[in-house]
Amino acid sequence: MAHPSQLGFQDAASPVMEELLHFHDHTLMIVFLISTLVLYIIMAMVTTKLTNKFILDSQEIEIIWTLLPALILILIALPSLRILYLMDEVNDPHLTVKALGHQWYWSYEYTDYNNFGFDSYMVPTQDLTPGQFRLLDVDHRMVIPTESPVRVLITADDVLHSWAVPSLGIKMDAVPGRLNQTAFIVSRPGIYYGQCSEICGANHSFMPIVVEAIPLKHFENWSTLMLENS
Amino acid sequence: MSDRINEKIQNYRTAPFDARFPNTNQTRNCYQNYLDFHRCNKALSAKQQDPAPCEWYRRVYTSLCPMGWVCLWGEIHTFIYLYKNVNSDGIKLNIY
């Protein structure tokens, strides 16, 4: 989850997010290098007493400052396209979960074997128990098995919402009447937080998303328990 | 052929990738399987055959479609079935 004064991304919990993180580091380094170079040139230009009124053209430097930016752009574009196509790979999911956005909570449905669903409301601040996170924790988390490809189908019941979990590198709009698909694999067990990412009314800031990833054996126990209790 | 279908249904995990719907928007995937289930049932029952193969479509649409949508379509289905003899004289229920 996010922590105070955070500057970078949250730790990646899925392979795609890891790739995005590394790509961001790579691109940001290029951007810093270019900005530093340009700033240095500006400083040098502004502080020199030298003048030259007789330069008319220079073929060599023109070639350099055309080819070098083209090369830099290619160095950015190739990893970018690689990740784009990686995210779009055909996947064969092991599990399908539906996330429905309502005003102002999410509900999750697991209907591969039984018709089983539950609502996920934010824990109000006055009801928090010690150790819980304000505005982030919910009463029922969306539980999924680790290291299994999961398909999430996202829709909304009333207005636009958006289902986002930064650690997994996912954000997908919840549109009424439309079923949007996204897929991910969670690499390690843990609890991952996100928040509704499309303005949806008064309590838009108070409908968080919590994904709990547990090993498959425990996931089977959890789903059996939830079925018995529902 | 029916052995293959039965094996597929027995080994069902979740709706597999459907190349007819490769993109993000899976609305049509859900609806198409719902329609296919009912059409399959209707066609096989009309021929007095075992509607067991239709179970595949039922599993797929149950995996993909939100429960609320399935309920709503069921209600619409029932409404159309009950009121299909509506004429200008008023509503005649089809249950008599």
Short mmCIF file of C-alpha atoms in Angstrom, two decimals, chain A residues 18-107:
data_model
loop_
_atom_site.label_atom_id
_atom_site.label_comp_id
_atom_site.label_asym_id
_atom_site.label_seq_id
_atom_site.Cartn_x
_atom_site.Cartn_y
_atom_site.Cartn_z
CA GLU A 18 7.40 -5.37 -12.31
CA GLU A 19 7.93 -4.79 -16.02
CA LEU A 20 6.17 -1.43 -15.83
CA LEU A 21 8.33 -0.42 -12.89
CA HIS A 22 11.58 -1.29 -14.69
CA PHE A 23 10.39 0.49 -17.84
CA HIS A 24 9.56 3.56 -15.82
CA ASP A 25 13.04 3.52 -14.24
CA HIS A 26 14.64 3.19 -17.68
CA THR A 27 12.60 6.03 -19.22
CA LEU A 28 12.99 8.32 -16.24
CA MET A 29 16.78 7.87 -16.36
CA ILE A 30 16.78 8.93 -20.03
CA VAL A 31 14.60 11.93 -19.18
CA PHE A 32 16.91 12.97 -16.32
CA LEU A 33 19.98 12.69 -18.56
CA ILE A 34 18.42 14.82 -21.29
CA SER A 35 17.16 17.41 -18.82
CA THR A 36 20.57 17.63 -17.13
CA LEU A 37 22.32 18.05 -20.47
CA VAL A 38 19.91 20.77 -21.61
CA LEU A 39 20.15 22.59 -18.29
CA TYR A 40 23.94 22.46 -18.47
CA ILE A 41 23.92 23.86 -22.01
CA ILE A 42 21.57 26.65 -21.00
CA MET A 43 23.79 27.56 -18.03
CA ALA A 44 26.87 27.49 -20.22
CA MET A 45 25.24 29.70 -22.86
CA VAL A 46 24.02 32.21 -20.33
CA THR A 47 27.27 32.55 -18.39
CA THR A 48 29.85 32.71 -21.17
CA LYS A 49 31.46 35.94 -22.37
CA LEU A 50 32.47 34.33 -25.70
CA THR A 51 30.59 35.29 -28.84
CA ASN A 52 30.83 34.05 -32.39
CA LYS A 53 28.97 35.87 -35.10
CA PHE A 54 30.25 33.83 -38.05
CA ILE A 55 28.85 30.31 -37.79
CA LEU A 56 26.52 29.71 -40.71
CA ASP A 57 25.99 25.96 -40.73
CA SER A 58 27.47 22.74 -39.48
CA GLN A 59 26.52 19.49 -41.09
CA GLU A 60 28.15 17.26 -38.47
CA ILE A 61 26.32 18.55 -35.41
CA GLU A 62 23.02 18.63 -37.30
CA ILE A 63 23.45 14.94 -38.05
CA ILE A 64 24.30 14.17 -34.43
CA TRP A 65 21.38 16.01 -32.94
CA THR A 66 18.97 14.37 -35.37
CA LEU A 67 20.20 10.81 -35.05
CA LEU A 68 20.73 10.79 -31.32
CA PRO A 69 17.11 11.77 -30.41
CA ALA A 70 15.83 9.22 -32.94
CA LEU A 71 17.96 6.54 -31.28
CA ILE A 72 16.75 7.59 -27.83
CA LEU A 73 13.13 7.38 -28.97
CA ILE A 74 13.70 3.90 -30.34
CA LEU A 75 15.29 2.89 -27.02
CA ILE A 76 12.11 4.05 -25.28
CA ALA A 77 9.63 2.69 -27.82
CA LEU A 78 10.92 -0.88 -28.00
CA PRO A 79 10.48 -1.79 -24.31
CA SER A 80 7.21 0.12 -24.29
CA LEU A 81 5.75 -1.92 -27.14
CA ARG A 82 7.09 -5.11 -25.59
CA ILE A 83 5.15 -4.43 -22.39
CA LEU A 84 2.05 -3.36 -24.32
CA TYR A 85 1.93 -6.67 -26.13
CA LEU A 86 2.79 -8.56 -22.96
CA MET A 87 -0.27 -7.07 -21.28
CA ASP A 88 -2.39 -8.10 -24.24
CA GLU A 89 -1.30 -11.74 -24.30
CA VAL A 90 -3.94 -14.41 -24.64
CA ASN A 91 -4.24 -15.92 -21.19
CA ASP A 92 -5.97 -19.03 -19.98
CA PRO A 93 -7.37 -18.07 -16.59
CA HIS A 94 -7.88 -20.51 -13.73
CA LEU A 95 -10.50 -18.35 -12.04
CA THR A 96 -13.00 -15.65 -12.98
CA VAL A 97 -14.11 -13.02 -10.48
CA LYS A 98 -16.62 -10.29 -11.18
CA ALA A 99 -16.25 -6.88 -9.57
CA LEU A 100 -19.36 -4.73 -9.63
CA GLY A 101 -19.23 -1.06 -8.71
CA HIS A 102 -22.14 0.43 -6.83
CA GLN A 103 -22.69 3.71 -5.08
CA TRP A 104 -20.64 3.41 -2.86
CA TYR A 105 -19.18 -0.06 -2.45
CA TRP A 106 -17.86 -2.93 -4.53
CA SER A 107 -19.37 -6.38 -4.73
#
